[in-house]
Amino acid sequence: MTAYLDNAATTKVSRAAARAALQTMTEGFGNPSARYPLGGQAAKRLKADRETVAKALGCDSRELIFTSCGTEGDNWAIQAALQKNRHLGRHIITTAIEHAAILEPCKRLEQQGYEVTCLLPNAEGGIDLGDLEAALRPDTVLVSMMLVNNELGTILPVKEAAALTHRLAPKALFHTDAVQGFLKLPFTPKGLGVDLLTISGHKIHAPKGIGALYIRSGLRIDPMILGGGQENGLRSGTEPTAQIAALAAACAEGKQNLGRDIAHMRELKAYTLEQLSIRVPEAEQIGRGEAPHILALTLPGYKAEVLVRVLGDMGVCVSAGSACHRGRPSHVYAAMGLDKAHREGSFRVSFSGDTQRVEVDAFLDVLTQAKAKLFTSMS
Ligand code: PLP
């Protein structure tokens, strides 16, 4: 049996999503721009799918542009905001715990003469609004703050931060990377008060290769890709109808099961923590991590990289920090000021609505064995 506890890295595609993709690829495969019935049917399906995704997110379907992934949405949001506000200034505010999809473009922008203020996390891995208030300036053109941190599971105060930004820097645009929050927490873009918001399909049981950028109604931004004028002229290229159909199917399921899934993941997280306190008492939780699906842990004195490999060989998938780091040390834990032993021993367990308790039990059994094995080999 494989225990898959790395759902913040990616999720298994649901059967409904896979079925929707297959149907679209093999039967409803027309080009939505084509003028014969097969094309018309594809256009109709695309419209319905966009409405389904919009309903799950709680926005108007005209506010959604499909992208290839969360990284693209994040990169585009930054570029679009800077282009829109180019006459206002060159100051950007973000947080030191954002995903690389935000931090890497910001690094590049710094080299190009933009000034980037990175808000540091507090000891719990949260962001203090007072720090944002102090950082906002008349020449701030963009604030980008993630909704849920992918390594810690902390929920950032996006609603309050957006309100503060709109009050103190009214021309600045507010973007949130909601990749880890979408269908894990109840929220709407309007309720948060954001201008731009990113989601990604493969975190919610849709395939890789599809995401969306929410662009608040009334906000005009520059296109991402120029060409045939698809996606309201903002992102040209023949629409990936199969991925979109799968995303819509996953959104419909995710929206319908949201309350049940949140309760289930919370229960699994509480159970994991309770069992760890009995069976592996030296394991510590890192940060506050209020999101239901992410549990950041550390075993000080152990090397998580080795631990994760040993667990993997025994059929249990968890990740050392975030899968996106490819072995590089976590910038999030460094920003939190975590000491070396806690940093090196850190790993992440993450759940989905489908995760079974037996998978958590397998993780606990294997962790206990792996720990003893590593201890023996280390001593
Ligand atoms: N933002 C966050 C918070 C993420 O966790 C991820 C993926 O891990 C991304 C952005 C990037 O999304 P994608 O893998 O769809 O490019």
Tab-separated table of C-alpha atoms and ligand atoms in Angstrom:
chain	number	residue	atom	x	y	z
A	1	MET	CA	0.000	0.000	0.000
A	2	THR	CA	1.185	3.518	-0.787
A	3	ALA	CA	0.255	6.162	1.772
A	4	TYR	CA	0.085	9.435	-0.150
A	5	LEU	CA	0.453	12.327	2.284
A	6	ASP	CA	1.857	14.965	-0.045
A	7	ASN	CA	-1.342	16.575	-1.295
A	8	ALA	CA	0.046	20.109	-1.036
A	9	ALA	CA	2.569	19.094	-3.726
A	10	THR	CA	-0.069	17.637	-6.014
A	11	THR	CA	-3.256	15.595	-5.849
A	12	LYS	CA	-4.577	12.513	-7.593
A	13	VAL	CA	-6.868	13.439	-10.497
A	14	SER	CA	-10.441	12.552	-9.550
A	15	ARG	CA	-12.354	10.040	-11.649
A	16	ALA	CA	-14.919	12.680	-12.615
A	17	ALA	CA	-12.135	15.029	-13.760
A	18	ALA	CA	-10.419	12.274	-15.760
A	19	ARG	CA	-13.749	11.268	-17.347
A	20	ALA	CA	-14.481	14.883	-18.302
A	21	ALA	CA	-11.046	15.223	-19.918
A	22	LEU	CA	-11.413	11.941	-21.814
A	23	GLN	CA	-14.858	12.870	-23.121
A	24	THR	CA	-13.588	16.272	-24.265
A	25	MET	CA	-10.510	14.799	-25.947
A	26	THR	CA	-12.271	11.970	-27.765
A	27	GLU	CA	-15.771	13.299	-28.473
A	28	GLY	CA	-16.128	17.020	-27.797
A	29	PHE	CA	-12.707	17.760	-29.266
A	30	GLY	CA	-13.663	20.603	-31.613
A	31	ASN	CA	-11.867	23.937	-31.602
A	32	PRO	CA	-14.163	26.373	-29.759
A	33	SER	CA	-13.431	29.019	-32.418
A	34	ALA	CA	-14.555	26.786	-35.319
A	35	ARG	CA	-17.819	27.727	-37.025
A	36	TYR	CA	-19.396	24.265	-37.471
A	37	PRO	CA	-21.445	22.367	-34.866
A	38	LEU	CA	-18.481	20.470	-33.355
A	39	GLY	CA	-16.779	23.822	-32.701
A	40	GLY	CA	-20.016	25.349	-31.403
A	41	GLN	CA	-20.459	22.454	-28.990
A	42	ALA	CA	-16.892	22.926	-27.715
A	43	ALA	CA	-17.530	26.670	-27.236
A	44	LYS	CA	-20.734	25.916	-25.327
A	45	ARG	CA	-18.952	23.386	-23.119
A	46	LEU	CA	-16.121	25.850	-22.488
A	47	LYS	CA	-18.613	28.509	-21.392
A	48	ALA	CA	-20.346	26.066	-19.039
A	49	ASP	CA	-17.008	24.915	-17.608
A	50	ARG	CA	-15.910	28.501	-16.993
A	51	GLU	CA	-19.183	29.109	-15.145
A	52	THR	CA	-18.626	26.011	-12.996
A	53	VAL	CA	-15.102	27.129	-12.009
A	54	ALA	CA	-16.372	30.662	-11.345
A	55	LYS	CA	-19.148	29.283	-9.134
A	56	ALA	CA	-16.634	27.270	-7.087
A	57	LEU	CA	-14.462	30.367	-6.642
A	58	GLY	CA	-17.439	32.664	-6.045
A	59	CYS	CA	-16.909	35.126	-8.887
A	60	ASP	CA	-18.375	36.052	-12.260
A	61	SER	CA	-17.235	33.807	-15.123
A	62	ARG	CA	-16.067	36.916	-17.032
A	63	GLU	CA	-13.534	37.522	-14.243
A	64	LEU	CA	-11.684	34.231	-14.919
A	65	ILE	CA	-8.901	33.677	-17.432
A	66	PHE	CA	-7.540	30.149	-17.739
A	67	THR	CA	-3.775	29.788	-17.445
A	68	SER	CA	-1.386	26.837	-17.632
A	69	CYS	CA	-0.583	26.720	-13.897
A	70	GLY	CA	-0.328	28.671	-10.661
A	71	THR	CA	3.160	29.855	-11.525
A	72	GLU	CA	1.875	31.508	-14.695
A	73	GLY	CA	-0.977	33.215	-12.820
A	74	ASP	CA	1.442	34.569	-10.208
A	75	ASN	CA	3.957	35.821	-12.789
A	76	TRP	CA	1.234	37.411	-14.905
A	77	ALA	CA	-0.426	39.147	-11.936
A	78	ILE	CA	2.860	40.797	-10.988
A	79	GLN	CA	3.677	41.893	-14.529
A	80	ALA	CA	0.146	43.150	-15.137
A	81	ALA	CA	0.056	45.204	-11.940
A	82	LEU	CA	3.417	46.828	-12.656
A	83	GLN	CA	2.457	47.648	-16.227
A	84	LYS	CA	-0.889	49.078	-15.114
A	85	ASN	CA	0.708	51.288	-12.446
A	86	ARG	CA	3.942	52.122	-14.277
A	87	HIS	CA	3.378	55.872	-13.883
A	88	LEU	CA	2.801	55.615	-10.132
A	89	GLY	CA	6.027	54.116	-8.854
A	90	ARG	CA	8.295	51.092	-8.577
A	91	HIS	CA	7.682	49.792	-5.056
A	92	ILE	CA	6.346	46.266	-4.494
A	93	ILE	CA	5.395	44.654	-1.185
A	94	THR	CA	5.267	40.911	-0.715
A	95	THR	CA	6.135	38.444	2.049
A	96	ALA	CA	9.304	36.462	2.641
A	97	ILE	CA	7.252	33.248	2.772
A	98	GLU	CA	5.670	33.414	-0.706
A	99	HIS	CA	6.114	30.606	-3.204
A	100	ALA	CA	9.025	30.863	-5.640
A	101	ALA	CA	6.439	31.764	-8.316
A	102	ILE	CA	6.252	35.186	-6.604
A	103	LEU	CA	9.719	35.522	-5.081
A	104	GLU	CA	11.700	34.709	-8.227
A	105	PRO	CA	9.955	37.321	-10.423
A	106	CYS	CA	10.414	39.824	-7.572
A	107	LYS	CA	14.148	39.065	-7.491
A	108	ARG	CA	14.351	39.700	-11.241
A	109	LEU	CA	12.414	42.961	-10.825
A	110	GLU	CA	14.839	44.111	-8.147
A	111	GLN	CA	17.660	43.648	-10.652
A	112	GLN	CA	15.658	45.833	-13.034
A	113	GLY	CA	15.425	48.687	-10.543
A	114	TYR	CA	12.188	47.947	-8.664
A	115	GLU	CA	12.228	48.140	-4.893
A	116	VAL	CA	10.795	45.072	-3.175
A	117	THR	CA	9.843	45.004	0.515
A	118	CYS	CA	9.529	41.422	1.810
A	119	LEU	CA	7.507	41.272	5.030
A	120	LEU	CA	9.071	38.825	7.482
A	121	PRO	CA	6.972	36.185	9.228
A	122	ASN	CA	6.445	36.171	12.986
A	123	ALA	CA	7.479	33.193	15.123
A	124	GLU	CA	4.250	31.371	14.209
A	125	GLY	CA	4.777	31.807	10.485
A	126	GLY	CA	2.085	34.483	10.168
A	127	ILE	CA	2.370	38.033	8.847
A	128	ASP	CA	1.642	41.053	11.059
A	129	LEU	CA	-0.563	43.776	9.585
A	130	GLY	CA	1.444	46.447	11.416
A	131	ASP	CA	4.439	45.503	9.230
A	132	LEU	CA	2.355	45.974	6.091
A	133	GLU	CA	1.041	49.308	7.346
A	134	ALA	CA	4.609	50.502	7.955
A	135	ALA	CA	5.744	49.340	4.513
A	136	LEU	CA	2.960	50.914	2.397
A	137	ARG	CA	4.061	54.078	0.565
A	138	PRO	CA	2.565	56.468	-1.992
A	139	ASP	CA	4.711	54.812	-4.687
A	140	THR	CA	3.624	51.236	-3.778
A	141	VAL	CA	2.147	49.753	-6.941
A	142	LEU	CA	1.516	46.150	-5.913
A	143	VAL	CA	0.998	44.108	-2.754
A	144	SER	CA	1.119	40.325	-3.190
A	145	MET	CA	0.300	38.185	-0.151
A	146	MET	CA	-0.509	34.476	-0.310
A	147	LEU	CA	-3.687	33.149	1.299
A	148	VAL	CA	-2.257	29.910	2.708
A	149	ASN	CA	1.447	29.188	3.018
A	150	ASN	CA	2.361	25.960	1.260
A	151	GLU	CA	5.010	24.850	3.750
A	152	LEU	CA	3.433	25.806	7.061
A	153	GLY	CA	-0.282	25.902	6.330
A	154	THR	CA	-0.562	29.324	7.988
A	155	ILE	CA	-3.488	31.450	6.833
A	156	LEU	CA	-2.378	35.003	6.076
A	157	PRO	CA	-4.639	37.998	6.865
A	158	VAL	CA	-5.387	38.716	3.203
A	159	LYS	CA	-8.794	40.349	3.752
A	160	GLU	CA	-7.427	42.814	6.301
A	161	ALA	CA	-4.253	43.409	4.266
A	162	ALA	CA	-6.262	44.166	1.107
A	163	ALA	CA	-8.472	46.629	3.016
A	164	LEU	CA	-5.415	48.319	4.525
A	165	THR	CA	-3.733	48.547	1.119
A	166	HIS	CA	-6.831	50.011	-0.544
A	167	ARG	CA	-7.092	52.589	2.271
A	168	LEU	CA	-3.452	53.674	2.495
A	169	ALA	CA	-2.313	53.141	-1.109
A	170	PRO	CA	-5.560	53.322	-3.101
A	171	LYS	CA	-3.921	52.978	-6.520
A	172	ALA	CA	-1.869	49.900	-5.604
A	173	LEU	CA	-3.230	46.575	-6.836
A	174	PHE	CA	-3.626	43.687	-4.402
A	175	HIS	CA	-2.874	40.131	-5.547
A	176	THR	CA	-3.210	36.922	-3.596
A	177	ASP	CA	-1.756	33.533	-4.471
A	178	ALA	CA	-4.679	31.351	-3.407
A	179	VAL	CA	-3.215	28.130	-4.832
A	180	GLN	CA	-3.178	26.425	-1.398
A	181	GLY	CA	-6.391	28.064	-0.178
A	182	PHE	CA	-8.762	27.287	-3.040
A	183	LEU	CA	-11.265	24.590	-2.032
A	184	LYS	CA	-9.483	24.187	1.294
A	185	LEU	CA	-11.036	27.277	2.933
A	186	PRO	CA	-14.317	29.023	2.232
A	187	PHE	CA	-13.636	32.443	0.655
A	188	THR	CA	-14.524	34.547	-2.376
A	189	PRO	CA	-12.270	37.080	-4.165
A	190	LYS	CA	-14.852	39.793	-3.531
A	191	GLY	CA	-15.080	38.873	0.142
A	192	LEU	CA	-11.301	39.141	0.407
A	193	GLY	CA	-11.362	42.439	-1.512
A	194	VAL	CA	-8.513	41.480	-3.855
A	195	ASP	CA	-7.909	42.693	-7.412
A	196	LEU	CA	-6.107	39.608	-8.699
A	197	LEU	CA	-6.086	36.018	-7.443
A	198	THR	CA	-4.318	32.863	-8.620
A	199	ILE	CA	-5.536	29.256	-8.503
A	200	SER	CA	-4.044	26.002	-9.812
A	201	GLY	CA	-5.841	22.816	-10.891
A	202	HIS	CA	-3.447	20.096	-9.789
A	203	LYS	CA	-3.842	20.987	-6.107
A	204	ILE	CA	-7.580	20.251	-6.259
A	205	HIS	CA	-7.758	16.899	-8.118
A	206	ALA	CA	-7.608	18.327	-11.652
A	207	PRO	CA	-4.628	17.519	-13.898
A	208	LYS	CA	-1.392	19.463	-14.071
A	209	GLY	CA	-1.268	22.101	-16.796
A	210	ILE	CA	-4.322	24.168	-15.892
A	211	GLY	CA	-4.991	27.095	-13.569
A	212	ALA	CA	-6.753	30.434	-13.638
A	213	LEU	CA	-6.224	34.071	-12.827
A	214	TYR	CA	-9.148	36.013	-11.338
A	215	ILE	CA	-9.164	39.600	-12.570
A	216	ARG	CA	-11.628	41.819	-10.702
A	217	SER	CA	-14.432	43.096	-12.894
A	218	GLY	CA	-13.582	46.582	-14.177
A	219	LEU	CA	-9.816	46.080	-13.906
A	220	ARG	CA	-8.161	46.231	-17.328
A	221	ILE	CA	-4.751	44.574	-17.606
A	222	ASP	CA	-2.318	43.809	-20.394
A	223	PRO	CA	-2.569	40.453	-22.201
A	224	MET	CA	-0.352	37.567	-21.192
A	225	ILE	CA	-0.079	36.120	-24.700
A	226	LEU	CA	-0.955	37.836	-27.987
A	227	GLY	CA	-2.430	35.937	-30.905
A	228	GLY	CA	-5.889	34.817	-31.942
A	229	GLY	CA	-7.664	36.727	-29.182
A	230	GLN	CA	-8.930	33.802	-27.065
A	231	GLU	CA	-9.726	34.354	-23.371
A	232	ASN	CA	-11.153	37.798	-24.002
A	233	GLY	CA	-7.993	38.808	-25.839
A	234	LEU	CA	-5.925	38.380	-22.672
A	235	ARG	CA	-4.371	34.971	-23.246
A	236	SER	CA	-4.357	33.831	-26.841
A	237	GLY	CA	-3.879	30.231	-27.895
A	238	THR	CA	-6.460	27.532	-28.563
A	239	GLU	CA	-8.107	26.795	-25.251
A	240	PRO	CA	-7.010	23.529	-23.553
A	241	THR	CA	-10.596	22.304	-23.419
A	242	ALA	CA	-9.791	18.896	-21.912
A	243	GLN	CA	-7.876	20.378	-18.979
A	244	ILE	CA	-10.564	23.020	-18.510
A	245	ALA	CA	-13.299	20.368	-18.511
A	246	ALA	CA	-11.338	18.396	-15.908
A	247	LEU	CA	-10.805	21.533	-13.805
A	248	ALA	CA	-14.530	22.269	-13.915
A	249	ALA	CA	-15.386	18.708	-12.865
A	250	ALA	CA	-12.894	18.875	-9.974
A	251	CYS	CA	-14.264	22.283	-8.935
A	252	ALA	CA	-17.855	21.028	-8.954
A	253	GLU	CA	-16.911	18.095	-6.719
A	254	GLY	CA	-14.659	20.205	-4.496
A	255	LYS	CA	-17.336	22.853	-4.006
A	256	GLN	CA	-20.009	20.285	-3.226
A	257	ASN	CA	-17.827	18.467	-0.688
A	258	LEU	CA	-16.031	21.487	0.787
A	259	GLY	CA	-17.554	21.346	4.283
A	260	ARG	CA	-17.152	17.581	4.534
A	261	ASP	CA	-13.572	17.667	3.202
A	262	ILE	CA	-12.501	20.438	5.597
A	263	ALA	CA	-13.936	18.542	8.586
A	264	HIS	CA	-12.272	15.310	7.399
A	265	MET	CA	-8.846	16.917	6.900
A	266	ARG	CA	-9.058	18.712	10.262
A	267	GLU	CA	-9.855	15.418	11.936
A	268	LEU	CA	-6.895	13.680	10.253
A	269	LYS	CA	-4.572	16.525	11.228
A	270	ALA	CA	-5.699	16.420	14.865
A	271	TYR	CA	-5.386	12.615	14.878
A	272	THR	CA	-1.853	12.787	13.436
A	273	LEU	CA	-0.770	15.317	16.061
A	274	GLU	CA	-2.339	13.334	18.882
A	275	GLN	CA	-0.748	10.054	17.780
A	276	LEU	CA	2.618	11.722	17.223
A	277	SER	CA	2.565	13.090	20.761
A	278	ILE	CA	2.209	9.507	22.019
A	279	ARG	CA	4.369	7.598	19.531
A	280	VAL	CA	6.991	10.117	18.417
A	281	PRO	CA	7.020	12.689	21.226
A	282	GLU	CA	10.157	14.403	19.945
A	283	ALA	CA	8.283	15.499	16.791
A	284	GLU	CA	7.235	19.152	16.950
A	285	GLN	CA	4.763	21.132	14.881
A	286	ILE	CA	6.268	24.186	13.178
A	287	GLY	CA	4.158	27.333	13.219
A	288	ARG	CA	0.454	27.796	13.718
A	289	GLY	CA	-0.681	26.145	10.482
A	290	GLU	CA	-4.455	26.711	10.676
A	291	ALA	CA	-5.162	25.376	7.165
A	292	PRO	CA	-6.869	21.979	7.421
A	293	HIS	CA	-4.667	20.130	4.930
A	294	ILE	CA	-1.076	21.070	5.846
A	295	LEU	CA	0.932	19.922	8.846
A	296	ALA	CA	4.512	21.178	9.144
A	297	LEU	CA	6.632	19.019	11.427
A	298	THR	CA	10.209	18.703	12.537
A	299	LEU	CA	12.295	16.032	14.196
A	300	PRO	CA	15.269	18.006	15.516
A	301	GLY	CA	18.490	15.997	15.252
A	302	TYR	CA	17.324	14.050	12.194
A	303	LYS	CA	17.913	14.931	8.574
A	304	ALA	CA	14.494	15.247	6.932
A	305	GLU	CA	15.962	14.583	3.501
A	306	VAL	CA	17.083	11.128	4.625
A	307	LEU	CA	13.895	10.547	6.615
A	308	VAL	CA	11.706	11.372	3.628
A	309	ARG	CA	13.709	9.011	1.408
A	310	VAL	CA	13.475	6.168	3.939
A	311	LEU	CA	9.727	6.788	4.365
A	312	GLY	CA	9.332	6.830	0.584
A	313	ASP	CA	11.116	3.475	0.263
A	314	MET	CA	8.647	2.104	2.797
A	315	GLY	CA	5.662	3.362	0.742
A	316	VAL	CA	4.882	6.622	2.547
A	317	CYS	CA	4.986	9.881	0.562
A	318	VAL	CA	5.635	13.061	2.546
A	319	SER	CA	7.873	15.944	1.572
A	320	ALA	CA	10.918	17.612	3.058
A	321	GLY	CA	9.730	21.220	3.256
A	322	SER	CA	8.093	21.943	-0.094
A	323	ALA	CA	8.416	19.790	-3.211
A	324	CYS	CA	9.253	22.926	-5.188
A	325	HIS	CA	12.607	23.403	-3.496
A	326	ARG	CA	14.312	20.418	-5.092
A	327	GLY	CA	16.574	19.895	-2.125
A	328	ARG	CA	17.332	23.572	-1.510
A	329	PRO	CA	16.897	24.705	2.105
A	330	SER	CA	13.532	26.286	2.871
A	331	HIS	CA	13.486	30.087	2.671
A	332	VAL	CA	10.340	30.029	4.805
A	333	TYR	CA	12.016	28.401	7.792
A	334	ALA	CA	15.064	30.593	7.385
A	335	ALA	CA	12.813	33.696	7.401
A	336	MET	CA	11.150	32.429	10.591
A	337	GLY	CA	14.560	32.233	12.240
A	338	LEU	CA	14.296	28.490	12.927
A	339	ASP	CA	17.573	27.008	14.208
A	340	LYS	CA	19.567	24.540	12.087
A	341	ALA	CA	18.439	21.376	13.883
A	342	HIS	CA	14.741	22.284	13.540
A	343	ARG	CA	15.238	23.372	9.918
A	344	GLU	CA	17.118	20.258	8.882
A	345	GLY	CA	14.585	17.989	10.575
A	346	SER	CA	11.550	19.622	8.951
A	347	PHE	CA	9.075	17.815	6.748
A	348	ARG	CA	5.492	18.299	5.640
A	349	VAL	CA	2.471	16.002	5.771
A	350	SER	CA	-0.522	17.102	3.715
A	351	PHE	CA	-3.998	15.665	3.321
A	352	SER	CA	-6.866	15.778	0.837
A	353	GLY	CA	-10.550	14.996	1.173
A	354	ASP	CA	-9.721	11.457	-0.041
A	355	THR	CA	-6.961	10.705	2.471
A	356	GLN	CA	-7.730	7.599	4.532
A	357	ARG	CA	-6.949	7.154	8.205
A	358	VAL	CA	-5.053	3.931	7.339
A	359	GLU	CA	-2.631	6.091	5.365
A	360	VAL	CA	-1.955	8.173	8.474
A	361	ASP	CA	-1.528	4.969	10.502
A	362	ALA	CA	0.958	3.684	7.917
A	363	PHE	CA	2.874	6.971	8.195
A	364	LEU	CA	2.980	6.703	11.997
A	365	ASP	CA	4.171	3.072	11.886
A	366	VAL	CA	6.800	3.754	9.264
A	367	LEU	CA	8.006	6.946	10.953
A	368	THR	CA	8.509	5.072	14.215
A	369	GLN	CA	10.493	2.346	12.413
A	370	ALA	CA	12.482	4.802	10.282
A	371	LYS	CA	13.385	6.880	13.305
A	372	ALA	CA	14.752	3.853	15.152
A	373	LYS	CA	16.653	2.743	12.043
A	374	LEU	CA	18.152	6.191	11.473
A	375	PHE	CA	18.999	6.591	15.118
A	376	THR	CA	20.805	3.253	15.070
A	377	SER	CA	22.704	4.149	11.919
A	378	MET	CA	23.524	7.612	13.235
A	379	SER	CA	24.753	6.484	16.663
B	1	PLP	N1	1.805	29.002	-5.210
B	1	PLP	C1	1.755	28.119	-4.209
B	1	PLP	C2	1.409	28.584	-2.834
B	1	PLP	C3	2.019	26.758	-4.438
B	1	PLP	O1	1.977	25.885	-3.428
B	1	PLP	C4	2.349	26.362	-5.747
B	1	PLP	C5	2.710	24.958	-6.036
B	1	PLP	O2	3.258	24.254	-5.209
B	1	PLP	C6	2.373	27.326	-6.760
B	1	PLP	C7	2.100	28.644	-6.453
B	1	PLP	C8	2.711	26.968	-8.169
B	1	PLP	O3	1.629	26.324	-8.783
B	1	PLP	P1	1.865	25.412	-10.075
B	1	PLP	O4	2.556	24.177	-9.606
B	1	PLP	O5	0.483	25.149	-10.595
B	1	PLP	O6	2.675	26.214	-11.015
